Amino acid sequence: MSPKPTPSDGKPISRGSSVAASAGLGVFAAAIGYLLTYLLVGSDVREIFGEDVAQWKGVAWYFYEAHMVDVEASGQVGSFSGTRVLDLIAESGADPLYAIPPLVLVAVGAFLAVRWSVTDLGEAVIAGAPVTIGYAAVISLGAIVAESTTEASAFGIETTSSIAPVLVPAIVLGGVMYPLVFATAGAAIGAVVNAQ
């Protein structure tokens, strides 16, 4: 195993630079995954939620569901409250959304491996795993800002409702596990291709 990854031009890359590049591509992968989701379901979001919910937030809910993260709707009327899990992808028939995060992450991992001429599994892990840093940052922040809350009052009774991805699974499953598994797998695939 070589001590440092090298790009296709043969110059060695420092460990810090390789981690930073991988993390940056993690941010890029999250953005691309979200944009692809937007292209596929953006118009559906407008039809389902109308003007009550910002379109970008509705698309984010689909994006989180594509990572197997629950999106919860909770409401309270006076002293009564309840919570339910939404199933947006199943209800809209947009099952191909489940393939977007893994495919984007595998592509990013493979790109890193090919770019740095990675040829063994150890180097593939070093190239692919740090993608998690950037991806987790975007997914974690996104889970917080994608919450939509409304409040109303009628006849002295307060009502509130909220829809948001569940934060801990969003961070652990969507932000850490997905990129750790799929970006590293992509880097391993790239390493196998490079080794031939």
PDB file of C-alpha atoms in Angstrom:
ATOM      1  CA  MET A   1       0.000   0.000   0.000  1.00  0.00           C
ATOM      2  CA  SER A   2       1.446   3.373  -0.948  1.00  0.00           C
ATOM      3  CA  PRO A   3       1.643   5.960   1.851  1.00  0.00           C
ATOM      4  CA  LYS A   4      -0.263   8.634  -0.027  1.00  0.00           C
ATOM      5  CA  PRO A   5      -2.856   8.634  -2.809  1.00  0.00           C
ATOM      6  CA  THR A   6      -1.661   9.945  -6.127  1.00  0.00           C
ATOM      7  CA  PRO A   7      -3.780  11.512  -8.830  1.00  0.00           C
ATOM      8  CA  SER A   8      -3.584  10.290 -12.384  1.00  0.00           C
ATOM      9  CA  ASP A   9      -0.834  12.851 -13.108  1.00  0.00           C
ATOM     10  CA  GLY A  10       1.496  10.992 -10.673  1.00  0.00           C
ATOM     11  CA  LYS A  11       2.098  13.710  -8.051  1.00  0.00           C
ATOM     12  CA  PRO A  12       1.514  12.576  -4.451  1.00  0.00           C
ATOM     13  CA  ILE A  13      -1.349  14.114  -2.469  1.00  0.00           C
ATOM     14  CA  SER A  14      -0.968  14.876   1.243  1.00  0.00           C
ATOM     15  CA  ARG A  15      -3.217  12.961   3.650  1.00  0.00           C
ATOM     16  CA  GLY A  16      -4.917  16.219   4.742  1.00  0.00           C
ATOM     17  CA  SER A  17      -5.571  17.225   1.161  1.00  0.00           C
ATOM     18  CA  SER A  18      -7.043  13.830   0.320  1.00  0.00           C
ATOM     19  CA  VAL A  19      -9.387  13.956   3.331  1.00  0.00           C
ATOM     20  CA  ALA A  20     -10.433  17.511   2.453  1.00  0.00           C
ATOM     21  CA  ALA A  21     -11.047  16.560  -1.182  1.00  0.00           C
ATOM     22  CA  SER A  22     -13.101  13.531  -0.167  1.00  0.00           C
ATOM     23  CA  ALA A  23     -15.121  15.592   2.317  1.00  0.00           C
ATOM     24  CA  GLY A  24     -15.712  18.235  -0.351  1.00  0.00           C
ATOM     25  CA  LEU A  25     -16.980  15.580  -2.710  1.00  0.00           C
ATOM     26  CA  GLY A  26     -19.298  14.435   0.084  1.00  0.00           C
ATOM     27  CA  VAL A  27     -20.897  17.881   0.056  1.00  0.00           C
ATOM     28  CA  PHE A  28     -21.072  17.692  -3.744  1.00  0.00           C
ATOM     29  CA  ALA A  29     -22.688  14.220  -3.601  1.00  0.00           C
ATOM     30  CA  ALA A  30     -25.388  15.430  -1.194  1.00  0.00           C
ATOM     31  CA  ALA A  31     -26.113  18.429  -3.427  1.00  0.00           C
ATOM     32  CA  ILE A  32     -26.306  16.301  -6.581  1.00  0.00           C
ATOM     33  CA  GLY A  33     -28.571  13.759  -4.869  1.00  0.00           C
ATOM     34  CA  TYR A  34     -30.887  16.524  -3.706  1.00  0.00           C
ATOM     35  CA  LEU A  35     -30.966  18.151  -7.153  1.00  0.00           C
ATOM     36  CA  LEU A  36     -31.807  14.842  -8.845  1.00  0.00           C
ATOM     37  CA  THR A  37     -34.590  14.344  -6.309  1.00  0.00           C
ATOM     38  CA  TYR A  38     -35.832  17.863  -7.060  1.00  0.00           C
ATOM     39  CA  LEU A  39     -35.943  17.101 -10.782  1.00  0.00           C
ATOM     40  CA  LEU A  40     -37.945  13.931 -10.205  1.00  0.00           C
ATOM     41  CA  VAL A  41     -40.495  15.086  -7.606  1.00  0.00           C
ATOM     42  CA  GLY A  42     -40.412  18.889  -7.509  1.00  0.00           C
ATOM     43  CA  SER A  43     -43.716  19.237  -9.346  1.00  0.00           C
ATOM     44  CA  ASP A  44     -45.338  16.534  -7.169  1.00  0.00           C
ATOM     45  CA  VAL A  45     -44.395  18.453  -4.042  1.00  0.00           C
ATOM     46  CA  ARG A  46     -46.168  21.550  -5.306  1.00  0.00           C
ATOM     47  CA  GLU A  47     -49.308  19.523  -6.091  1.00  0.00           C
ATOM     48  CA  ILE A  48     -49.318  17.679  -2.738  1.00  0.00           C
ATOM     49  CA  PHE A  49     -48.490  20.523  -0.370  1.00  0.00           C
ATOM     50  CA  GLY A  50     -49.467  23.578  -2.423  1.00  0.00           C
ATOM     51  CA  GLU A  51     -48.266  26.888  -1.064  1.00  0.00           C
ATOM     52  CA  ASP A  52     -48.409  25.703   2.564  1.00  0.00           C
ATOM     53  CA  VAL A  53     -44.899  24.238   2.423  1.00  0.00           C
ATOM     54  CA  ALA A  54     -41.797  25.602   0.716  1.00  0.00           C
ATOM     55  CA  GLN A  55     -41.106  23.408  -2.294  1.00  0.00           C
ATOM     56  CA  TRP A  56     -37.447  22.903  -1.382  1.00  0.00           C
ATOM     57  CA  LYS A  57     -38.466  21.559   2.046  1.00  0.00           C
ATOM     58  CA  GLY A  58     -40.932  19.098   0.531  1.00  0.00           C
ATOM     59  CA  VAL A  59     -38.247  17.833  -1.844  1.00  0.00           C
ATOM     60  CA  ALA A  60     -35.881  17.474   1.124  1.00  0.00           C
ATOM     61  CA  TRP A  61     -38.423  15.177   2.819  1.00  0.00           C
ATOM     62  CA  TYR A  62     -38.380  12.905  -0.224  1.00  0.00           C
ATOM     63  CA  PHE A  63     -34.575  13.026  -0.210  1.00  0.00           C
ATOM     64  CA  TYR A  64     -34.466  11.919   3.428  1.00  0.00           C
ATOM     65  CA  GLU A  65     -36.979   9.143   2.785  1.00  0.00           C
ATOM     66  CA  ALA A  66     -34.711   7.964  -0.044  1.00  0.00           C
ATOM     67  CA  HIS A  67     -32.100   7.421   2.708  1.00  0.00           C
ATOM     68  CA  MET A  68     -34.638   5.309   4.690  1.00  0.00           C
ATOM     69  CA  VAL A  69     -35.054   8.152   7.209  1.00  0.00           C
ATOM     70  CA  ASP A  70     -38.566   8.625   8.594  1.00  0.00           C
ATOM     71  CA  VAL A  71     -40.284  11.962   8.069  1.00  0.00           C
ATOM     72  CA  GLU A  72     -42.699  12.688  10.904  1.00  0.00           C
ATOM     73  CA  ALA A  73     -45.759  14.919  10.945  1.00  0.00           C
ATOM     74  CA  SER A  74     -46.818  16.006  14.394  1.00  0.00           C
ATOM     75  CA  GLY A  75     -49.645  18.223  15.488  1.00  0.00           C
ATOM     76  CA  GLN A  76     -51.201  19.639  18.596  1.00  0.00           C
ATOM     77  CA  VAL A  77     -54.671  21.073  19.080  1.00  0.00           C
ATOM     78  CA  GLY A  78     -55.073  22.449  22.560  1.00  0.00           C
ATOM     79  CA  SER A  79     -53.892  19.688  24.882  1.00  0.00           C
ATOM     80  CA  PHE A  80     -54.301  16.903  22.287  1.00  0.00           C
ATOM     81  CA  SER A  81     -51.286  15.889  20.222  1.00  0.00           C
ATOM     82  CA  GLY A  82     -50.279  13.168  17.809  1.00  0.00           C
ATOM     83  CA  THR A  83     -47.480  12.072  15.510  1.00  0.00           C
ATOM     84  CA  ARG A  84     -47.451   9.959  12.362  1.00  0.00           C
ATOM     85  CA  VAL A  85     -44.780   8.875   9.924  1.00  0.00           C
ATOM     86  CA  LEU A  86     -45.263  10.024   6.342  1.00  0.00           C
ATOM     87  CA  ASP A  87     -44.664   7.651   3.452  1.00  0.00           C
ATOM     88  CA  LEU A  88     -44.233  10.131   0.628  1.00  0.00           C
ATOM     89  CA  ILE A  89     -42.281   7.939  -1.792  1.00  0.00           C
ATOM     90  CA  ALA A  90     -44.708   5.009  -1.599  1.00  0.00           C
ATOM     91  CA  GLU A  91     -47.741   7.274  -1.928  1.00  0.00           C
ATOM     92  CA  SER A  92     -46.332   9.038  -4.983  1.00  0.00           C
ATOM     93  CA  GLY A  93     -44.942   5.909  -6.659  1.00  0.00           C
ATOM     94  CA  ALA A  94     -41.489   7.494  -6.849  1.00  0.00           C
ATOM     95  CA  ASP A  95     -39.601   4.306  -5.885  1.00  0.00           C
ATOM     96  CA  PRO A  96     -36.605   5.120  -8.160  1.00  0.00           C
ATOM     97  CA  LEU A  97     -35.685   7.802  -5.604  1.00  0.00           C
ATOM     98  CA  TYR A  98     -34.297   5.050  -3.365  1.00  0.00           C
ATOM     99  CA  ALA A  99     -31.535   4.457  -5.937  1.00  0.00           C
ATOM    100  CA  ILE A 100     -30.304   8.063  -6.083  1.00  0.00           C
ATOM    101  CA  PRO A 101     -28.220   8.278  -2.872  1.00  0.00           C
ATOM    102  CA  PRO A 102     -26.403   4.947  -3.364  1.00  0.00           C
ATOM    103  CA  LEU A 103     -25.669   5.589  -7.051  1.00  0.00           C
ATOM    104  CA  VAL A 104     -24.360   9.115  -6.469  1.00  0.00           C
ATOM    105  CA  LEU A 105     -22.163   7.971  -3.574  1.00  0.00           C
ATOM    106  CA  VAL A 106     -20.795   4.970  -5.478  1.00  0.00           C
ATOM    107  CA  ALA A 107     -19.969   7.274  -8.399  1.00  0.00           C
ATOM    108  CA  VAL A 108     -18.153   9.735  -6.108  1.00  0.00           C
ATOM    109  CA  GLY A 109     -16.146   6.940  -4.470  1.00  0.00           C
ATOM    110  CA  ALA A 110     -15.219   5.452  -7.844  1.00  0.00           C
ATOM    111  CA  PHE A 111     -14.220   8.892  -9.127  1.00  0.00           C
ATOM    112  CA  LEU A 112     -11.859   9.384  -6.182  1.00  0.00           C
ATOM    113  CA  ALA A 113     -10.282   5.958  -6.675  1.00  0.00           C
ATOM    114  CA  VAL A 114      -9.748   6.509 -10.381  1.00  0.00           C
ATOM    115  CA  ARG A 115      -8.490  10.064  -9.910  1.00  0.00           C
ATOM    116  CA  TRP A 116      -5.965   8.999  -7.277  1.00  0.00           C
ATOM    117  CA  SER A 117      -4.974   5.742  -8.997  1.00  0.00           C
ATOM    118  CA  VAL A 118      -6.062   3.668  -5.997  1.00  0.00           C
ATOM    119  CA  THR A 119      -5.259  -0.010  -6.514  1.00  0.00           C
ATOM    120  CA  ASP A 120      -5.935  -1.784  -3.199  1.00  0.00           C
ATOM    121  CA  LEU A 121      -8.689  -2.009  -0.622  1.00  0.00           C
ATOM    122  CA  GLY A 122      -6.818  -0.093   2.091  1.00  0.00           C
ATOM    123  CA  GLU A 123      -6.322   2.886  -0.203  1.00  0.00           C
ATOM    124  CA  ALA A 124      -9.960   2.618  -1.305  1.00  0.00           C
ATOM    125  CA  VAL A 125     -11.117   2.983   2.295  1.00  0.00           C
ATOM    126  CA  ILE A 126      -8.810   5.976   2.775  1.00  0.00           C
ATOM    127  CA  ALA A 127     -10.217   7.574  -0.389  1.00  0.00           C
ATOM    128  CA  GLY A 128     -13.909   6.768   0.120  1.00  0.00           C
ATOM    129  CA  ALA A 129     -14.580   6.935   3.861  1.00  0.00           C
ATOM    130  CA  PRO A 130     -13.857  10.677   4.327  1.00  0.00           C
ATOM    131  CA  VAL A 131     -16.721  11.433   1.916  1.00  0.00           C
ATOM    132  CA  THR A 132     -18.796  10.833   5.050  1.00  0.00           C
ATOM    133  CA  ILE A 133     -17.520  14.067   6.634  1.00  0.00           C
ATOM    134  CA  GLY A 134     -19.003  16.389   4.028  1.00  0.00           C
ATOM    135  CA  TYR A 135     -22.099  14.288   3.403  1.00  0.00           C
ATOM    136  CA  ALA A 136     -22.922  14.065   7.125  1.00  0.00           C
ATOM    137  CA  ALA A 137     -22.525  17.830   7.530  1.00  0.00           C
ATOM    138  CA  VAL A 138     -25.014  18.558   4.741  1.00  0.00           C
ATOM    139  CA  ILE A 139     -27.499  15.868   5.806  1.00  0.00           C
ATOM    140  CA  SER A 140     -27.359  16.950   9.477  1.00  0.00           C
ATOM    141  CA  LEU A 141     -27.874  20.626   8.711  1.00  0.00           C
ATOM    142  CA  GLY A 142     -30.543  19.800   6.137  1.00  0.00           C
ATOM    143  CA  ALA A 143     -32.552  17.756   8.645  1.00  0.00           C
ATOM    144  CA  ILE A 144     -32.742  20.803  10.893  1.00  0.00           C
ATOM    145  CA  VAL A 145     -33.636  23.400   8.259  1.00  0.00           C
ATOM    146  CA  ALA A 146     -36.126  21.132   6.435  1.00  0.00           C
ATOM    147  CA  GLU A 147     -38.582  21.334   9.331  1.00  0.00           C
ATOM    148  CA  SER A 148     -41.826  23.083   8.468  1.00  0.00           C
ATOM    149  CA  THR A 149     -43.953  24.407  11.322  1.00  0.00           C
ATOM    150  CA  THR A 150     -47.294  26.191  11.260  1.00  0.00           C
ATOM    151  CA  GLU A 151     -49.212  27.744  14.119  1.00  0.00           C
ATOM    152  CA  ALA A 152     -52.771  29.003  14.295  1.00  0.00           C
ATOM    153  CA  SER A 153     -55.291  30.087  16.872  1.00  0.00           C
ATOM    154  CA  ALA A 154     -59.084  29.985  16.703  1.00  0.00           C
ATOM    155  CA  PHE A 155     -61.571  30.629  19.489  1.00  0.00           C
ATOM    156  CA  GLY A 156     -58.719  30.658  22.012  1.00  0.00           C
ATOM    157  CA  ILE A 157     -57.455  27.217  20.984  1.00  0.00           C
ATOM    158  CA  GLU A 158     -53.851  27.049  19.827  1.00  0.00           C
ATOM    159  CA  THR A 159     -52.909  24.626  17.048  1.00  0.00           C
ATOM    160  CA  THR A 160     -49.439  23.758  15.814  1.00  0.00           C
ATOM    161  CA  SER A 161     -48.212  21.299  13.222  1.00  0.00           C
ATOM    162  CA  SER A 162     -44.745  20.293  12.175  1.00  0.00           C
ATOM    163  CA  ILE A 163     -43.190  18.065   9.512  1.00  0.00           C
ATOM    164  CA  ALA A 164     -39.509  17.143   9.630  1.00  0.00           C
ATOM    165  CA  PRO A 165     -37.060  14.287   9.132  1.00  0.00           C
ATOM    166  CA  VAL A 166     -36.280  12.472  12.384  1.00  0.00           C
ATOM    167  CA  LEU A 167     -32.941  14.017  13.385  1.00  0.00           C
ATOM    168  CA  VAL A 168     -30.932  11.129  14.878  1.00  0.00           C
ATOM    169  CA  PRO A 169     -31.670   8.630  12.058  1.00  0.00           C
ATOM    170  CA  ALA A 170     -31.010  11.404   9.538  1.00  0.00           C
ATOM    171  CA  ILE A 171     -27.530  11.925  10.990  1.00  0.00           C
ATOM    172  CA  VAL A 172     -26.631   8.291  11.691  1.00  0.00           C
ATOM    173  CA  LEU A 173     -28.287   6.498   8.780  1.00  0.00           C
ATOM    174  CA  GLY A 174     -28.415   9.153   6.075  1.00  0.00           C
ATOM    175  CA  GLY A 175     -25.344  11.183   7.019  1.00  0.00           C
ATOM    176  CA  VAL A 176     -22.918   8.497   8.191  1.00  0.00           C
ATOM    177  CA  MET A 177     -23.930   4.982   7.132  1.00  0.00           C
ATOM    178  CA  TYR A 178     -24.930   5.727   3.538  1.00  0.00           C
ATOM    179  CA  PRO A 179     -21.705   7.491   2.513  1.00  0.00           C
ATOM    180  CA  LEU A 180     -19.510   5.201   4.599  1.00  0.00           C
ATOM    181  CA  VAL A 181     -20.912   2.121   2.861  1.00  0.00           C
ATOM    182  CA  PHE A 182     -21.570   3.360  -0.662  1.00  0.00           C
ATOM    183  CA  ALA A 183     -18.681   5.816  -1.222  1.00  0.00           C
ATOM    184  CA  THR A 184     -16.231   3.245   0.130  1.00  0.00           C
ATOM    185  CA  ALA A 185     -17.807   0.567  -2.079  1.00  0.00           C
ATOM    186  CA  GLY A 186     -17.432   2.899  -5.068  1.00  0.00           C
ATOM    187  CA  ALA A 187     -13.773   3.484  -4.194  1.00  0.00           C
ATOM    188  CA  ALA A 188     -13.263  -0.291  -3.920  1.00  0.00           C
ATOM    189  CA  ILE A 189     -14.825  -0.769  -7.364  1.00  0.00           C
ATOM    190  CA  GLY A 190     -12.542   1.945  -8.726  1.00  0.00           C
ATOM    191  CA  ALA A 191      -9.547   0.225  -7.126  1.00  0.00           C
ATOM    192  CA  VAL A 192     -10.446  -3.071  -8.801  1.00  0.00           C
ATOM    193  CA  VAL A 193     -10.730  -1.317 -12.163  1.00  0.00           C
ATOM    194  CA  ASN A 194      -7.396   0.454 -11.627  1.00  0.00           C
ATOM    195  CA  ALA A 195      -5.650  -2.768 -10.614  1.00  0.00           C
ATOM    196  CA  GLN A 196      -6.462  -4.452 -13.924  1.00  0.00           C
TER     197      GLN A 196
END
